Coordinates of C-alpha atoms in Angstrom, one line a residue:
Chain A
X12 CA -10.5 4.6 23.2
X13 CA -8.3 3.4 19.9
X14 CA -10.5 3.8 16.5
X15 CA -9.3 1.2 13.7
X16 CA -10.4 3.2 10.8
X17 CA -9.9 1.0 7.1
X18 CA -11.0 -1.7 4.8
X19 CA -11.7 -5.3 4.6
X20 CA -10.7 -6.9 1.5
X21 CA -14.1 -8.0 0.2
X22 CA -16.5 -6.2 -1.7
X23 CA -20.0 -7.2 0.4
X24 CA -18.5 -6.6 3.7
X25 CA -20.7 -3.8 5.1
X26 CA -19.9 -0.6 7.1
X27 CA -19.5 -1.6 10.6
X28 CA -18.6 0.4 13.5
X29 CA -18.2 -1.7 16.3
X30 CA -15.9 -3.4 19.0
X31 CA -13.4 -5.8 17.6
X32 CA -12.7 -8.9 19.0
X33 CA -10.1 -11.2 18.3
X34 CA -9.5 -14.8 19.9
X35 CA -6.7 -17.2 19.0
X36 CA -7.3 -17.0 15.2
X37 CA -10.6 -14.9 14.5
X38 CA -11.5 -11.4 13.8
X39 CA -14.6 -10.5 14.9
X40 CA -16.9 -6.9 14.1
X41 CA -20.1 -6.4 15.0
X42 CA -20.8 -10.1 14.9
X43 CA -19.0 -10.7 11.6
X44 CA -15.6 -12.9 11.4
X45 CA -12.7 -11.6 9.3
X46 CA -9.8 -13.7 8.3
X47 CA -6.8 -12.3 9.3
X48 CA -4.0 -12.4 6.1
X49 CA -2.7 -8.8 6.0
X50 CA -3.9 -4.9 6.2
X51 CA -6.8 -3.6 8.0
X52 CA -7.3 -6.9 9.8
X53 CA -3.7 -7.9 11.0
X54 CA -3.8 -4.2 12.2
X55 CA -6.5 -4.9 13.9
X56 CA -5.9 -8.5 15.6
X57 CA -2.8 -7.3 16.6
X58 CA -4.4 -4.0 18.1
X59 CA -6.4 -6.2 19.7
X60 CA -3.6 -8.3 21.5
X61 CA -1.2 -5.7 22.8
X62 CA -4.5 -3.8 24.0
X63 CA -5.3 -7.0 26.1
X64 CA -1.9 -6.8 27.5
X65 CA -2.0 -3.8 28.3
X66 CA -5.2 -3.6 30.6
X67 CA -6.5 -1.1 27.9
X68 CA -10.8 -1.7 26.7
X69 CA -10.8 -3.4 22.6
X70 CA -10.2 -1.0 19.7
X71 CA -13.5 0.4 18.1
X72 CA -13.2 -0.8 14.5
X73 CA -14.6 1.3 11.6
X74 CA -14.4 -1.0 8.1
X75 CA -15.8 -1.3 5.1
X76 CA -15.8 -3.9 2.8
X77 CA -13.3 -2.5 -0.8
X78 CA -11.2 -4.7 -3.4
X79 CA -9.5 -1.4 -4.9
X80 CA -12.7 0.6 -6.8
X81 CA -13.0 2.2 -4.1
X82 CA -16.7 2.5 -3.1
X83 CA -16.5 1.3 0.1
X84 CA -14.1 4.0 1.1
X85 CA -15.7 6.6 -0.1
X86 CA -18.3 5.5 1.4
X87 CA -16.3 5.3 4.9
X88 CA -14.8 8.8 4.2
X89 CA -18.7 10.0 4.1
X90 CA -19.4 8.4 7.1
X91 CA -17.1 9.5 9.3
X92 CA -17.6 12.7 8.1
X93 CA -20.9 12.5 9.3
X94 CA -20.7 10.2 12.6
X95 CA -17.2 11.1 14.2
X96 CA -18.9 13.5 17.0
X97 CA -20.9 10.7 18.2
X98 CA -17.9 9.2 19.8
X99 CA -15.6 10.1 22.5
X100 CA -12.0 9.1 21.1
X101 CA -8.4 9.1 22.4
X102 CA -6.5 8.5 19.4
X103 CA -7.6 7.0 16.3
X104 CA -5.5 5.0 13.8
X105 CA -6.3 5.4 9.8
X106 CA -5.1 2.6 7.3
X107 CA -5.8 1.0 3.9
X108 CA -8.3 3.2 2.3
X109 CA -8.0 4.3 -1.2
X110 CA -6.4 7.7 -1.3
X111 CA -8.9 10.5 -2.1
X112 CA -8.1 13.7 -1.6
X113 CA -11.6 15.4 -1.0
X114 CA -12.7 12.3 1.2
X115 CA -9.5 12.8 3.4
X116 CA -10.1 16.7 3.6
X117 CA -14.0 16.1 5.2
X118 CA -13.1 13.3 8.1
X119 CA -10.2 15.6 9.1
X120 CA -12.7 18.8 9.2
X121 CA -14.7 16.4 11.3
X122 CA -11.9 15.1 13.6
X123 CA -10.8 18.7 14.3
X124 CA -14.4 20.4 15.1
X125 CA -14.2 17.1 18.0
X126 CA -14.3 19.1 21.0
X127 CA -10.8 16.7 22.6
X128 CA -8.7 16.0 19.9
X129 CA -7.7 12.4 19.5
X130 CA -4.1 11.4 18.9
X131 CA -4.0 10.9 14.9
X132 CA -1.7 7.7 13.5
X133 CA -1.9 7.4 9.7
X134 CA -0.8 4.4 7.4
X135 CA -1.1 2.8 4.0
X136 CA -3.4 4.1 1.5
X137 CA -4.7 7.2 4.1
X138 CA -1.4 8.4 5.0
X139 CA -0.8 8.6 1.0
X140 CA -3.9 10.8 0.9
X141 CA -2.5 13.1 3.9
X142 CA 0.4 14.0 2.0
X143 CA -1.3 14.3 -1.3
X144 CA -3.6 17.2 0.5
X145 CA -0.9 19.0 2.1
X146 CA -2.4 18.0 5.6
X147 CA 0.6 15.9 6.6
X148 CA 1.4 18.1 9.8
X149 CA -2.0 17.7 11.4
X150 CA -0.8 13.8 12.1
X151 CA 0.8 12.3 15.2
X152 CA 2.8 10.1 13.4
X153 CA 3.1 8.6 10.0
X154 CA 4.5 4.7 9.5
X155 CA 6.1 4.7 6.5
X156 CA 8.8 2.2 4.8
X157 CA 11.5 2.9 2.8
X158 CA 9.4 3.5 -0.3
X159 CA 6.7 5.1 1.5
X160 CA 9.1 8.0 2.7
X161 CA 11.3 8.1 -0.3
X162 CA 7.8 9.1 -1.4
X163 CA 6.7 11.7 1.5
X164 CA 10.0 12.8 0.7
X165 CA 9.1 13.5 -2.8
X166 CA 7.2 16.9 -3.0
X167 CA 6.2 16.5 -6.1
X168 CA 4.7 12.5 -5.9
X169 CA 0.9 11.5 -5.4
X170 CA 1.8 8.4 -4.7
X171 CA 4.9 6.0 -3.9
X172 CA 4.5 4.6 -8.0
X173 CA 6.1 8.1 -8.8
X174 CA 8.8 8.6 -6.5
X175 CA 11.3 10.1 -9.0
X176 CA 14.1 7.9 -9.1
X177 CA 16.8 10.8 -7.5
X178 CA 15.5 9.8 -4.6
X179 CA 15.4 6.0 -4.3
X180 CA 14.1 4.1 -1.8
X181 CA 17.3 2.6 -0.5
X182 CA 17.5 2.4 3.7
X183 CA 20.9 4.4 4.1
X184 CA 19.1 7.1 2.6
X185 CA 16.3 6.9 5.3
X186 CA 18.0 10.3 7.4
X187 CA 18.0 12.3 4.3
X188 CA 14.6 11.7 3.2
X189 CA 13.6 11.9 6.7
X190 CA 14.6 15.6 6.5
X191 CA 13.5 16.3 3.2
X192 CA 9.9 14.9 4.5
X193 CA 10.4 17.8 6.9
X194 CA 11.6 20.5 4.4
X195 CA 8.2 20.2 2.7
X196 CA 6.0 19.5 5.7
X197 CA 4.9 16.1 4.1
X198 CA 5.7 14.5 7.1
X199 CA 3.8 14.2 11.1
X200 CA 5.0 15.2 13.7
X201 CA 6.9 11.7 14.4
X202 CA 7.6 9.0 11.7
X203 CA 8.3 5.6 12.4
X204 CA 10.3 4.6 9.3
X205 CA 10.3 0.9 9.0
X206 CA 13.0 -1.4 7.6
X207 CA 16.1 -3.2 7.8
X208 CA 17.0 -0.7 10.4
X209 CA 13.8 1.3 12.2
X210 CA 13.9 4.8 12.4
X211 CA 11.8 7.1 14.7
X212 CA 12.2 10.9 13.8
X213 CA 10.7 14.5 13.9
X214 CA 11.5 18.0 12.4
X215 CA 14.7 18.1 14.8
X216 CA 16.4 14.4 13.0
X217 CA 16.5 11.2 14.4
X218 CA 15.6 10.6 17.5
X219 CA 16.2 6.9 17.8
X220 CA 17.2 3.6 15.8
X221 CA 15.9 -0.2 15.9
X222 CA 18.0 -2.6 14.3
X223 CA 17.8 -6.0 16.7
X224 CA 16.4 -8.5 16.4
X225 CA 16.4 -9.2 12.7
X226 CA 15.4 -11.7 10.4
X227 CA 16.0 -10.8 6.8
X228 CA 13.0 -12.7 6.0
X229 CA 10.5 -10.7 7.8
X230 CA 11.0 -8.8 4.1
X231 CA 9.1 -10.6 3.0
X232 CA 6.5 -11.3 4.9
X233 CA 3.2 -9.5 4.2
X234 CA 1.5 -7.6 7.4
X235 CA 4.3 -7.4 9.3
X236 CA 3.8 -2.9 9.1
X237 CA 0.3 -3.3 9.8
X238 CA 1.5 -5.6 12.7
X239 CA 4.0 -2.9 14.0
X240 CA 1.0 0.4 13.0
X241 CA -1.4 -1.8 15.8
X242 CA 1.4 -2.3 18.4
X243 CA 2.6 1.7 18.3
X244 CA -1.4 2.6 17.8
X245 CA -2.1 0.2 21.6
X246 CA 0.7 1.9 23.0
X247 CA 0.3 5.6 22.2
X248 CA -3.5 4.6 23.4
X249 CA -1.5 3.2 26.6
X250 CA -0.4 7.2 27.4
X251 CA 2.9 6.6 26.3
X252 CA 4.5 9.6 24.3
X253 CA 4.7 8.8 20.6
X254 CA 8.5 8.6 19.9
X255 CA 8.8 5.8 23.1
X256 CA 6.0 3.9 21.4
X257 CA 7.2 4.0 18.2
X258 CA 11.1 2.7 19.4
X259 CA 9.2 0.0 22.2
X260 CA 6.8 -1.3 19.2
X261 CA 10.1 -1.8 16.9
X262 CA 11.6 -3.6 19.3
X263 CA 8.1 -5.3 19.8
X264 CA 7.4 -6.3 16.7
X265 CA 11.1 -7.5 15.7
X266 CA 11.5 -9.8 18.6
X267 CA 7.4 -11.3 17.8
X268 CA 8.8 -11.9 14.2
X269 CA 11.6 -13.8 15.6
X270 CA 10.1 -15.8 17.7
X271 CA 8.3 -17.1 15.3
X272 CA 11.2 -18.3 13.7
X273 CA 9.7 -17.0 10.1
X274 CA 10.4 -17.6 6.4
X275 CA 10.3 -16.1 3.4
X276 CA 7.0 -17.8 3.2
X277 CA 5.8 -17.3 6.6
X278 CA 2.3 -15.5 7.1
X279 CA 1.5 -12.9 9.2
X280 CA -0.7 -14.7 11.4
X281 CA 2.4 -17.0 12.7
X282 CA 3.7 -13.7 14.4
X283 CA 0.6 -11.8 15.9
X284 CA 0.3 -13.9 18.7
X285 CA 3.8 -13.9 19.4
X286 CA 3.2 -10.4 20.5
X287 CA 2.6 -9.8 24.1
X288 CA 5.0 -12.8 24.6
X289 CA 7.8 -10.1 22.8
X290 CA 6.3 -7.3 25.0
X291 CA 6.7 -9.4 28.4
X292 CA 10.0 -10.1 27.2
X293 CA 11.1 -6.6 26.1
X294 CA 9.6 -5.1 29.5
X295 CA 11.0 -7.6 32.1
X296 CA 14.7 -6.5 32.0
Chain B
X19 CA 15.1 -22.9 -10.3
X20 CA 12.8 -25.9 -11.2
X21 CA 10.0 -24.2 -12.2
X22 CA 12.0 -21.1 -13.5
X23 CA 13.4 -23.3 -16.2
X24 CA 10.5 -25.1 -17.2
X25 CA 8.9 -22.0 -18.8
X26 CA 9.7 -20.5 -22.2
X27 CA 7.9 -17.6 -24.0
X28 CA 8.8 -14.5 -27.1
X29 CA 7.2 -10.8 -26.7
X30 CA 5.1 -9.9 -29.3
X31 CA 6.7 -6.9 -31.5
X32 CA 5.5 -3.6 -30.5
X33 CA 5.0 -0.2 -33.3
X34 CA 7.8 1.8 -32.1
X35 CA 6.1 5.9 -32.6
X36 CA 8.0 7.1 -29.5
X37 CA 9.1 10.4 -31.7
X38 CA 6.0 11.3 -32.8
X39 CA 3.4 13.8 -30.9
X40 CA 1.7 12.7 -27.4
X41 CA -1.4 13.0 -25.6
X42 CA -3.1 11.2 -23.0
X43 CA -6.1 9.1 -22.4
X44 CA -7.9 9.9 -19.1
X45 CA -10.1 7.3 -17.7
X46 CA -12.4 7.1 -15.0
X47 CA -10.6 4.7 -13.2
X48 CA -6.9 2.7 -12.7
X49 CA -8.7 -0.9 -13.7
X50 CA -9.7 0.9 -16.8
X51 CA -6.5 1.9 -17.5
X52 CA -4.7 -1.3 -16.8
X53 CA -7.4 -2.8 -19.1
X54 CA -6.8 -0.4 -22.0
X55 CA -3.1 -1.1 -22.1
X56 CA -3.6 -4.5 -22.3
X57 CA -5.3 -4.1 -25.7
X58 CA -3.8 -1.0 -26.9
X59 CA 0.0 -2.9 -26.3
X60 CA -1.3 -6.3 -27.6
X61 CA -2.2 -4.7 -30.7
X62 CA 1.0 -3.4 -31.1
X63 CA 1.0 0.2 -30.4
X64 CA 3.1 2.3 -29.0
X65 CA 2.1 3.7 -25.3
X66 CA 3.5 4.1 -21.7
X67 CA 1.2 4.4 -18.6
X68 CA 2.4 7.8 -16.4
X69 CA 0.7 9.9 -14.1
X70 CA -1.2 12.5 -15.2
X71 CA -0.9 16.8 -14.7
X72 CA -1.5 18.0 -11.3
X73 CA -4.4 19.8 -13.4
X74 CA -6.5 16.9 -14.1
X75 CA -5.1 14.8 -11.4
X76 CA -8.5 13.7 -8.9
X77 CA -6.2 11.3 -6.6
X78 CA -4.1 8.3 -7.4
X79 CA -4.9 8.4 -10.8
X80 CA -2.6 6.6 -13.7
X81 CA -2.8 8.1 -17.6
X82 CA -1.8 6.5 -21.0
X83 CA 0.3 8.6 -23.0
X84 CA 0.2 7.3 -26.5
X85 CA 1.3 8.8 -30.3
X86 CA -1.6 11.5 -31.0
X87 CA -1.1 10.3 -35.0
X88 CA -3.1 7.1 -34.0
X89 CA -5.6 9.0 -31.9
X90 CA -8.9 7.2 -34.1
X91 CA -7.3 4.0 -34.4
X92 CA -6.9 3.5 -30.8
X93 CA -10.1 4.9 -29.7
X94 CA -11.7 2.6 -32.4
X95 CA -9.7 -0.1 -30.5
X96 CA -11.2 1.1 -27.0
X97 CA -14.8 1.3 -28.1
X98 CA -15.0 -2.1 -29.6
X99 CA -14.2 -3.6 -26.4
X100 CA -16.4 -1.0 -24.2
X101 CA -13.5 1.1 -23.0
X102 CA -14.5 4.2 -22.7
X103 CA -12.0 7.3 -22.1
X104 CA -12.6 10.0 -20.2
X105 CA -10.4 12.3 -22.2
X106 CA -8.3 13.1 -24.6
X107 CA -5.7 15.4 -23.9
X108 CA -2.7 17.0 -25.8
X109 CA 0.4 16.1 -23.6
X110 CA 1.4 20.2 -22.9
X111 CA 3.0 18.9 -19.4
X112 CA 5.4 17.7 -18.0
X113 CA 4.0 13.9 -16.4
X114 CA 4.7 11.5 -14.1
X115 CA 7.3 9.0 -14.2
X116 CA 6.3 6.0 -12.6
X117 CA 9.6 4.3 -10.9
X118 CA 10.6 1.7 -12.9
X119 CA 13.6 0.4 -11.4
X120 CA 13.4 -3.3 -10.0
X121 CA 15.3 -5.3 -7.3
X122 CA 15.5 -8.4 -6.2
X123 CA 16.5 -10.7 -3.0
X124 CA 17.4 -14.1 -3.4
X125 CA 16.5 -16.2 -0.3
X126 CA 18.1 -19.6 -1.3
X127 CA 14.6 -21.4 -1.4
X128 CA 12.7 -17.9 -2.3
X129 CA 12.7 -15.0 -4.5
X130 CA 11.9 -11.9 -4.2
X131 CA 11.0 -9.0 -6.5
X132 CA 10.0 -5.5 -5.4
X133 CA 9.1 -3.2 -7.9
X134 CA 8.2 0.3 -6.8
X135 CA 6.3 -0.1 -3.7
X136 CA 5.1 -3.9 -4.0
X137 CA 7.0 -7.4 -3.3
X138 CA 6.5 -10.5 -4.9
X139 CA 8.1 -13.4 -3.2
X140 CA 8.0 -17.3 -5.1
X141 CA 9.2 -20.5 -4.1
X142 CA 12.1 -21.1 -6.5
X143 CA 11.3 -24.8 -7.3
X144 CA 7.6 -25.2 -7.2
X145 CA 7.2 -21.1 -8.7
X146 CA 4.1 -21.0 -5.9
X147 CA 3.6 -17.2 -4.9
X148 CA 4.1 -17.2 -0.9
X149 CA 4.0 -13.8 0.0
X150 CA 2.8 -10.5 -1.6
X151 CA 3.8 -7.3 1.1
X152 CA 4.1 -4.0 0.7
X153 CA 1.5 -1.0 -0.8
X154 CA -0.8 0.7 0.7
X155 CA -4.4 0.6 -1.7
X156 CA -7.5 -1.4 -0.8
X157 CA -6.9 -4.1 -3.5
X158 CA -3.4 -5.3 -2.2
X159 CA -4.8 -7.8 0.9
X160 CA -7.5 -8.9 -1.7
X161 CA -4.9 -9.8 -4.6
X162 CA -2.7 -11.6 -1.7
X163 CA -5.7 -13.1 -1.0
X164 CA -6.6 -14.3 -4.7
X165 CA -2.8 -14.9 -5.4
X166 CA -0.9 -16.7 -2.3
X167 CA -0.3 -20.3 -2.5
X168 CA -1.0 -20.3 -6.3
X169 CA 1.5 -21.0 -9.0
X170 CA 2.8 -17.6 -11.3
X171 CA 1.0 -19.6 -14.1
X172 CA -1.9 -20.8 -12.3
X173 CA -2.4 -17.0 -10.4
X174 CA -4.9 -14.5 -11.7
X175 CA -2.7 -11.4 -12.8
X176 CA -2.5 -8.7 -11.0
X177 CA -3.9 -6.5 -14.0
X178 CA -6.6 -8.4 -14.6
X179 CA -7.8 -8.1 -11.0
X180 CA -6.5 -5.1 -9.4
X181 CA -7.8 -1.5 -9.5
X182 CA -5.1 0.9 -8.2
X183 CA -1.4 2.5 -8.3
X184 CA -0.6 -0.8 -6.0
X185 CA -1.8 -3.3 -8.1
X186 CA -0.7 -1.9 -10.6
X187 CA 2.7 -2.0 -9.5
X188 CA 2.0 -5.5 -8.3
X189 CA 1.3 -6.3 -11.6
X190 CA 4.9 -4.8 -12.8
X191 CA 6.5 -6.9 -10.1
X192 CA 4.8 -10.6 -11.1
X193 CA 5.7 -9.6 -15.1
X194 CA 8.9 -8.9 -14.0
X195 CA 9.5 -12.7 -11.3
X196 CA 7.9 -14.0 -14.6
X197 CA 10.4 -12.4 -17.0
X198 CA 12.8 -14.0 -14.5
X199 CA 11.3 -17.5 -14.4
X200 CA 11.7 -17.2 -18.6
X201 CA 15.3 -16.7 -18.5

């Protein structure tokens, strides 16, 4: 079973652990609906549709309702800590949670005393707190942009505010950082670095590249790396090996955004259910 | 640029004390800090927001560094409005730079502006905010959430409603689409 483990963006959602369920438009947790715009929740719905497509049981969502204080992760951090043994997991998928070092150090002492380990996918706000506590290596794969590895890439950073400008966050320097990630150990054992082109990589280089289809406007457009963190999560979850779900959900996840035709102005709703369409498509030939 | 050119604005003066000694305000959190350099710079001091020592450094955590000369003033300052800093610490170390560098991608009908890790995208004529991506903290779905499909005058700021290193570069991103739009 995937776990969904972040934060919806309102500050009296409660901490759920449940089942999610999502229909044409609506997010639904433990009997609450969640409007879909970006982060946790377009992670999710779009978890939710390639796991349909791909025969696979719903994603088992742990959320929390935070604006940015960050109560309700901590909260979450404590929880898990406490609660992780009482499920059986297969690979587990952490996301926008306000980076805290200590929090981060107690839910991965609790997902490595589970007796199988789960495959472990890290994103946004956790994946910043990964790095920050030297833990990086312990991950499956990280999903960072541009930025997000110019700043993994950056021993010295706490956070992608800080890269130092020497390394800049401009794509054609993606294969340098991406072994400079390495050089440090800030990076997992695979990254998916998104962009204009895709990258998927380990400690040996580059293993492969996604540049088609592309719409210069999916740029833009906010969601569209949570959309691709929930395709690669339903994949690896599938029992496909990471770097072949990381190049299949760039390819996925490219040919959903042009589908749906989007503009600079487009949400990230317009794409999601253009996903298993792009996956049908992708797998026919 | 319909909207761009409709808006017109001057930046108040600010006490330039850049050569005299440092030190840094610590605070318990980033929304504190945003909300002290509000009304530290609109009273005309001096100060830059970094990142703070690895010593005294609890997560993503933002510091002002300021002129140590006007240490009472600006606590005086901070107190009056219930801002209360953590710290006060003697700058001994080397700190943070936050990136400071800005680009932008003009769309024909859209424009974008990404400053560190966070995008801004506007409709050119009507100046409406369409998209906000990038980041990675807990506040950035809620301030697309409270910012989308709202004018850049009409829109809360990000400083006034975010709380982390993303909103905070959020914030650096709409102050700089607005710099553009008063141009």
């Amino acid at each position: 079973m995937l776990a969904v483990v972040g934060t919806v963006p309102e500050d009296d959602f409660p901490l759920v652990c449940g089942r999610a369920d999502f229909d044409s438009s609506r997010l639904r947790v433990e009997g609450k609906y969640i409007d879909v715009n970006r982060g946790t929740p377009a992670l999710l719905a779009a978890a939710c549709r390639m796991l349909q497509t791909l025969g696979q049981e719903p994603p088992l969502a742990f959320l929390v309702g935070d604006t940015g204080l960050g109560h309700g992760s901590r909260r979450l951090y404590a929880y898990l800590a406490e609660h992780l043994a009482d499920h059986t997991l297969s690979s587990m998928v952490f996301h926008y949670l306000q980076p805290d070092v200590d929090g981060h150090g107690r839910v991965l002492m609790a997902v490595q005393e589970l007796k199988t380990r789960p495959k472990l996918i890290a994103d946004a706000g956790f994946m910043y707190a990964a790095k920050m506590s030297g833990q990086s290596p312990e991950y499956d794969l990280f999903t960072p942009d541009a930025g997000e590895l110019a700043f993994l890439a950056d021993e010295k950073a706490p956070h992608p505010f800080y890269t130092r400008g020497f390394i800049l966050s401009e794509d054609n320097k993606v294969p340098s950082l991406i072994t400079r990630a390495y050089t440090h150990s800030n990076a997992a054992r695979y990254l998916l670095v998104k962009g204009s082109m895709d990258y998927v990589a380990d400690s040996s280089g580059i293993l492969s590249t996604v540049s088609q289809p592309c719409s210069e406007a999916m740029e833009a457009v906010g969601g569209t790396g949570d959309t691709l963190t929930g395709v690669v999560s339903s994949l690896i979850e599938s029992g496909m090996d990471v770097p072949r779900a990381a190049e299949l959900a760039a390819r996925i996840n490219r040919t959903a955004g042009s589908m749906s035709h989007p503009t600079p102005a487009s949400q990230i709703m317009d794409i999601i259910p253009w996903l298993p369409t792009a996956y049908g498509q992708i797998k026919a030939p | 640029m319909g909207f761009f050119n409709r808006l017109r604005t001057k930046k108040p003066a600010t006490k330039d004390r850049s050569g005299w000694e440092r030190g840094i305000l610590v605070f318990a959190h980033t929304s504190e800090v945003i909300r002290a350099e509000k009304l530290i710079k609109n009273s005309g001091f001096c100060i830059k927001v970094m990142g703070p020592p690895p010593e005294i450094r609890t997560g993503c955590d933002l510091v002002i560094e300021f002129p140590l000369i006007e240490e009472l003033n600006i606590l005086r300052l901070l107190r009056d409005k219930e801002i209360q800093a953590l710290q006060v610490v003697p700058v001994t170390d080397h700190l943070l730079q936050p990136v400071d560098l800005f680009a932008v991608k003009d769309f024909g009908e859209h424009l974008m502006v990404r400053a560190a890790n966070m995008k801004l995208t506007v409709d050119k004529e009507t100046g409406v905010i369409v998209n906000i991506s990038g980041g990675g903290c807990p506040d950035v779905p809620y301030l697309a959430r409270e910012m989308i499909g709202k004018s850049l005058l009409e829109a809360p700021k990000p400083q006034d409603i975010g709380h982390t290193l993303c909103g905070y570069a959020l914030h650096l991103a709409y102050e700089e689409m607005v710099r553009r739009c008063w141009q």
